[in-house]
Short mmCIF file of C-alpha atoms in Angstrom, two decimals:
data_model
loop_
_atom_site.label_atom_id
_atom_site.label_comp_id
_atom_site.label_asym_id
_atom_site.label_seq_id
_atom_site.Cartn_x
_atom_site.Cartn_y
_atom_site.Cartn_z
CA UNK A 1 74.01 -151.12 44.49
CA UNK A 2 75.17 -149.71 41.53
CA UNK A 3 78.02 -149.09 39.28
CA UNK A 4 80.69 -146.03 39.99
CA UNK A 5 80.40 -145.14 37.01
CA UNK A 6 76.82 -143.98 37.65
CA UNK A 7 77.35 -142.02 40.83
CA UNK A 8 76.89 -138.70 38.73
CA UNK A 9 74.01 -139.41 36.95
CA UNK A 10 72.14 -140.87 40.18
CA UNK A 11 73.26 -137.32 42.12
CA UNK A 12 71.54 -134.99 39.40
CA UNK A 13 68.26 -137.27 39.11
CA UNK A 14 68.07 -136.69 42.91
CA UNK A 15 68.72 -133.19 42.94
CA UNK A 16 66.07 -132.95 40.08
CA UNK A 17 63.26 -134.73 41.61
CA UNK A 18 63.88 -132.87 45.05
CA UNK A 19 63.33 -129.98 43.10
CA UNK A 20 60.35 -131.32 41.41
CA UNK A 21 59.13 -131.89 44.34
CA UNK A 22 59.69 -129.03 46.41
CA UNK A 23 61.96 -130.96 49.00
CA UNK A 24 65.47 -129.64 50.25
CA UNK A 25 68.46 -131.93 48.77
CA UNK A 26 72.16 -131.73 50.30
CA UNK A 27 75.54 -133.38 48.63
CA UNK A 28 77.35 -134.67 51.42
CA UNK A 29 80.90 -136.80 51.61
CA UNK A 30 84.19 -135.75 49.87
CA UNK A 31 82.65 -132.62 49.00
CA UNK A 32 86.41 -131.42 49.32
CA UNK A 33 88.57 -134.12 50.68
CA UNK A 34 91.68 -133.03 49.25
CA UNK A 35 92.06 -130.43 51.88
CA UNK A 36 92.13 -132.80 54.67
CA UNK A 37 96.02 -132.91 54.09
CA UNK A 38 96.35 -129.89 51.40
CA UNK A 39 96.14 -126.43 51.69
CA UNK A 40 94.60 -126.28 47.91
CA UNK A 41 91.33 -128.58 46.62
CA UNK A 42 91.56 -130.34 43.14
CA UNK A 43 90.42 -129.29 40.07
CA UNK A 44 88.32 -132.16 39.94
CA UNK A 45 86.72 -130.99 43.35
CA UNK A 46 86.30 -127.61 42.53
CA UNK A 47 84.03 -128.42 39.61
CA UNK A 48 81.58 -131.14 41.41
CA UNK A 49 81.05 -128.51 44.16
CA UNK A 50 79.91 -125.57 41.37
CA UNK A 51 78.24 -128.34 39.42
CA UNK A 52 76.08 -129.06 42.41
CA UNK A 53 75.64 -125.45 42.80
CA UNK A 54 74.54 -125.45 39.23
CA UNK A 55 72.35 -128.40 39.67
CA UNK A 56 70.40 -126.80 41.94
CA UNK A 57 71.20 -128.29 45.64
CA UNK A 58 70.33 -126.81 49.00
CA UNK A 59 73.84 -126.99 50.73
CA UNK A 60 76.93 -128.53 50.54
CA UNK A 61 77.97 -130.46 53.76
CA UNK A 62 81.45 -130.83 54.78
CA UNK A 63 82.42 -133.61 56.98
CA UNK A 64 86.31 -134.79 57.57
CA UNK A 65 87.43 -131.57 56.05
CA UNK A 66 86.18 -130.28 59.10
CA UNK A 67 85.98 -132.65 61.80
CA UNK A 68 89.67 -133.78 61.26
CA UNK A 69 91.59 -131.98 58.70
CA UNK A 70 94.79 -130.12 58.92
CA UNK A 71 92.95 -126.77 56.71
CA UNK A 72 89.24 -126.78 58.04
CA UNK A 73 89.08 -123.00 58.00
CA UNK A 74 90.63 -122.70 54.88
CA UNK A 75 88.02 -125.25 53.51
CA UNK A 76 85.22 -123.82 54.63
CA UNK A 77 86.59 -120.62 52.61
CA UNK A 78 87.17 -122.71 49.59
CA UNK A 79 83.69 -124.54 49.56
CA UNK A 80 82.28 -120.89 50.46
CA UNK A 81 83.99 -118.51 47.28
CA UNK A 82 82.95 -121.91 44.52
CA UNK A 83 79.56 -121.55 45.69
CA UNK A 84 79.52 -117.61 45.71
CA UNK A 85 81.07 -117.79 41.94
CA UNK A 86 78.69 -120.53 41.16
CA UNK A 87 75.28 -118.86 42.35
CA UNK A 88 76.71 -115.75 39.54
CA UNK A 89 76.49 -118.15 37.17
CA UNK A 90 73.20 -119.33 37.53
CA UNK A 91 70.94 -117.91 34.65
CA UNK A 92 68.03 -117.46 37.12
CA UNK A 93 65.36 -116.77 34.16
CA UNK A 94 65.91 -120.06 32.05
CA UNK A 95 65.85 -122.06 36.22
CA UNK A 96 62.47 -120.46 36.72
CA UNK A 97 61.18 -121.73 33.73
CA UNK A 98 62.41 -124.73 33.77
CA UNK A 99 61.20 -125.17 37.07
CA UNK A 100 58.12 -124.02 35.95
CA UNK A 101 57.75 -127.22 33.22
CA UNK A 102 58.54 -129.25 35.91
CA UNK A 103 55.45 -128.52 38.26
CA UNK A 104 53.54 -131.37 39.59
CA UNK A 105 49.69 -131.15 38.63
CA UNK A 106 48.75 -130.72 42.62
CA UNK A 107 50.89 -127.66 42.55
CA UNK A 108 48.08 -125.14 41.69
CA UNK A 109 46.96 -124.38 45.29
CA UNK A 110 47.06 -120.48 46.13
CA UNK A 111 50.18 -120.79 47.97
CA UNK A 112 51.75 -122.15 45.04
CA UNK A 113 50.48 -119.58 42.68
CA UNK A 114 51.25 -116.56 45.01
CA UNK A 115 55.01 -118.29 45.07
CA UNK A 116 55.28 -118.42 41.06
CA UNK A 117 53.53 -114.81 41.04
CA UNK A 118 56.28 -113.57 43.69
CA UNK A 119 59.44 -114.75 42.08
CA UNK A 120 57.91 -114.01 38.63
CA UNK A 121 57.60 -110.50 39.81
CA UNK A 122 61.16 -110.26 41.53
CA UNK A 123 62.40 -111.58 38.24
CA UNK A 124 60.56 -108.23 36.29
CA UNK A 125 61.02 -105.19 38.93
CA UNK A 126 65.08 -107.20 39.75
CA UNK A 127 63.88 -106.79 43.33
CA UNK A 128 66.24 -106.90 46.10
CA UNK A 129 64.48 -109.19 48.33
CA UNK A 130 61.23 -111.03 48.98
CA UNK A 131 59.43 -111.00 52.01
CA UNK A 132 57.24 -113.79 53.06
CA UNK A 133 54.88 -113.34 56.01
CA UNK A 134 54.56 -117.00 57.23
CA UNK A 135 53.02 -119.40 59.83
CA UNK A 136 53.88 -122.77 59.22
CA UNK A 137 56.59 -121.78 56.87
CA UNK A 138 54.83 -123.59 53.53
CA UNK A 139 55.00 -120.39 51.74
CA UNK A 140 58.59 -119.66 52.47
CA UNK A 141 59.40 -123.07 51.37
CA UNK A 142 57.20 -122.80 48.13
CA UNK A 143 59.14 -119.44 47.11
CA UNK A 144 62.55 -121.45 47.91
CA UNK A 145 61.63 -124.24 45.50
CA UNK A 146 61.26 -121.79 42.35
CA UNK A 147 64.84 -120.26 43.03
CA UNK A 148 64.44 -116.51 42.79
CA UNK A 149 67.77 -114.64 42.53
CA UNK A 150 67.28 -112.56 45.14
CA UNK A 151 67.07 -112.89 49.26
CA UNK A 152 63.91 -114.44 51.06
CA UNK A 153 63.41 -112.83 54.31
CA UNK A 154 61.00 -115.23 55.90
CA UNK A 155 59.19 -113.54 58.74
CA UNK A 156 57.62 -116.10 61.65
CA UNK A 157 56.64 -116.02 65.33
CA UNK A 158 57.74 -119.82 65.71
CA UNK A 159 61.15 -120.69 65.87
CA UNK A 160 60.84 -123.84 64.69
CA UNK A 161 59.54 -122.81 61.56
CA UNK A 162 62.69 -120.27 61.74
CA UNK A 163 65.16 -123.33 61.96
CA UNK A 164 63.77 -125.13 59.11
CA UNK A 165 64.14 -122.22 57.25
CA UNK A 166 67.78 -122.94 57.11
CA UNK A 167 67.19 -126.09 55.24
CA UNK A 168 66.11 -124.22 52.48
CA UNK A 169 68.11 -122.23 49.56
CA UNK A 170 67.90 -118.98 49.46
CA UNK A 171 65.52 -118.38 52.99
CA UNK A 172 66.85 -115.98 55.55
CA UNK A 173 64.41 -116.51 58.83
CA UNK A 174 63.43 -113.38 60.76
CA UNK A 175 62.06 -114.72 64.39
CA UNK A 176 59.88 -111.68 65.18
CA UNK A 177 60.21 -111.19 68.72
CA UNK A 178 58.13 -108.44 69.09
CA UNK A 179 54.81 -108.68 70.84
CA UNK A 180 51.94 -110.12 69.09
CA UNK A 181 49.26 -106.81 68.33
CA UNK A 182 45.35 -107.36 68.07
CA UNK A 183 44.80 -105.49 65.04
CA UNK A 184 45.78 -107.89 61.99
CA UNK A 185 46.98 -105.51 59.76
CA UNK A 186 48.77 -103.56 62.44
CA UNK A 187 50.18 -106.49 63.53
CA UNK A 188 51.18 -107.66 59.53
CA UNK A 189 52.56 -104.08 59.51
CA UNK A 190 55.23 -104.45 62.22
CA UNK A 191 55.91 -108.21 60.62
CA UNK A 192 57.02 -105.89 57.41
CA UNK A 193 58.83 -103.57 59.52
CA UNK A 194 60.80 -105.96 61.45
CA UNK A 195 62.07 -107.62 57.87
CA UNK A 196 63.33 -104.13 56.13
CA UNK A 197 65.10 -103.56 59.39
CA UNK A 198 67.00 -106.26 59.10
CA UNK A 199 67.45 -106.36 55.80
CA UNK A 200 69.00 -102.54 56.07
CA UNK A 201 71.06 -103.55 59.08
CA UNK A 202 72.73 -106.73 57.16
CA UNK A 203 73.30 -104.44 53.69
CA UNK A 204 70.83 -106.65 51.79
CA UNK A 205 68.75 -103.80 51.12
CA UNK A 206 68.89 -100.01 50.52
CA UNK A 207 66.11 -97.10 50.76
CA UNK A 208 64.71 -97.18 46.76
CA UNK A 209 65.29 -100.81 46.51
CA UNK A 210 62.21 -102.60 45.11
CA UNK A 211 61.09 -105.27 47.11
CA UNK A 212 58.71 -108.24 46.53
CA UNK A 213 55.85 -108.97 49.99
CA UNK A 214 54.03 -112.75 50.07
CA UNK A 215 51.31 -112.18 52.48
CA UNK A 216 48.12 -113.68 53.53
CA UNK A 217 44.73 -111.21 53.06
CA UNK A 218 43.33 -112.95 56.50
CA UNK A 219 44.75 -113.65 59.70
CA UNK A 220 45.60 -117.99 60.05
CA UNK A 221 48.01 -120.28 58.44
CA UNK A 222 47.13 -121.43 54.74
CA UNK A 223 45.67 -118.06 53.70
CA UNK A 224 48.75 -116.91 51.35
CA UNK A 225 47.40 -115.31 48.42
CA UNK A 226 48.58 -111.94 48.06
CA UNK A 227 51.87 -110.42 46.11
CA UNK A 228 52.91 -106.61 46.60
CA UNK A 229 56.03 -104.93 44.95
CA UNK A 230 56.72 -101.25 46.77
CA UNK A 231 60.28 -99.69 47.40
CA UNK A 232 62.15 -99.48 50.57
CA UNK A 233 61.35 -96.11 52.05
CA UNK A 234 63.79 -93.76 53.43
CA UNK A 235 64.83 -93.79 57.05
CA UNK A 236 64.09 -91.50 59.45
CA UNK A 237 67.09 -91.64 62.66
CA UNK A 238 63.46 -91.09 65.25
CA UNK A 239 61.03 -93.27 63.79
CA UNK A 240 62.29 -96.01 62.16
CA UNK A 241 61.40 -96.80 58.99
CA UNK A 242 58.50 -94.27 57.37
CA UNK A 243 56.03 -97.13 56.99
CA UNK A 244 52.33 -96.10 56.61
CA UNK A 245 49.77 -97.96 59.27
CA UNK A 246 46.52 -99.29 58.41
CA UNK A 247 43.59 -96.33 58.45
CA UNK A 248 41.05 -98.72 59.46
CA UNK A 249 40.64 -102.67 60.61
CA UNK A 250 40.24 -103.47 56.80
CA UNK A 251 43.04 -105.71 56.25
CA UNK A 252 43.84 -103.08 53.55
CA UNK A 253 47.37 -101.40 53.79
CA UNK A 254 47.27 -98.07 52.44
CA UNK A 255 51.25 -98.13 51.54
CA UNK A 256 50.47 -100.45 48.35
CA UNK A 257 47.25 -98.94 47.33
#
């Protein structure tokens, strides 16, 4: 339906009004067809796949490189090291801004805010990671859509919210397995708990490292409208993580107070 010649232009206008509008946007086919038969992509390839990067796209999807190619491995390595190099070129400040201008006039609900709030404050204290306490996954998906440079450990009992996750840039789910407690904040407590252990076990984060928590102030999905900055505390080989619990059924943790 339209011209070759216009196949570049109509790619970033997508990937702009995904981002606009908080939707996920992949660049799929010939993302590195080259390698099919050669060890070694094009130049040409090599700079549509950071340029996408740049552009701000979800993913990258590799098809006959893959499926059928003599150097899938190899290609997967490839597409994997551009987009690595790529992200470190992103100047994260100017995207958050810009992404900022580009907010729709229904985007001023408290999930929203609490998302600009979050990855404005990640952006100030250069946090190591965000953690998102989520039902339905909305928040998560909010925080994704303003491109924070840092990790988004998303934090849900459902694991279909868990797999959409994955659609998203820059979400790591966290299916918390653990057994659901009656006392909210006790319960929110071992949500956090579960998120800085992972987050030590995969080397995203280190004790000292200041770290960004979305939460709700109420039990139920929809009630996002809290943002807490604390460092990771030290950890102890008997008991975990040194994470303060709740001294009543306030809803108040005493750790950020």
């Amino acid at each position: 339906e339209f011209g070759l010649e216009k196949v570049f232009v109509l790619q970033k206008s997508v990937i702009s009004r995904c981002l606009v509008h908080k939707k996920p946007v992949f660049v799929a086919t010939q993302i590195i067809h080259s390698m099919q038969q050669k060890p070694r992509p094009t130049r040409a390839e090599i700079t549509d796949i950071g340029n996408a990067v740049l552009d701000g796209a979800d993913g990258l999807i590799l098809s006959w490189e893959t499926a059928t190619g003599n150097y899938p491995v190899q290609a997967l390595n490839m597409v994997h090291q551009i987009c690595r190099d790529a992200e470190a070129a992103i100047y994260h400040t100017r995207r958050f801004r810009e992404l900022r201008e580009m907010e729709l006039a229904h985007d001023v609900d408290c999930t929203a805010t609490s998302a600009v709030a979050a990855v404005e404050a990640s952006n100030r204290v250069r946090a190591a990671a965000i953690i998102v306490i989520t039902t339905t996954g909305r928040s998560a998906f909010a925080l994704s859509g303003y491109r924070p440079p840092c990790p988004i450990f998303t934090v849900t009992r459902h694991p279909q919210v868990a797999r959409q996750c994955h659609l998203y840039k820059g979400l790591h789910p966290i299916l918390c397995t653990e057994d659901k407690l009656d006392d909210w904040a006790e319960d929110m407590d071992l949500r956090i708990n579960t998120a800085l252990r992972k987050g030590i076990e995969r080397d995203f984060l280190q004790p000292g490292d200041a770290v960004v928590i979305v939460t709700g102030s109420i039990a139920g999905a929809g009630s996002t409208n809290t943002v807490r900055v604390f460092n990771v505390p030290q950890i102890d080989s008997d008991e975990g993580l040194k994470i303060l619990r709740p001294a009543s059924n306030t809803g108040h943790h005493p750790l950020f107070e």
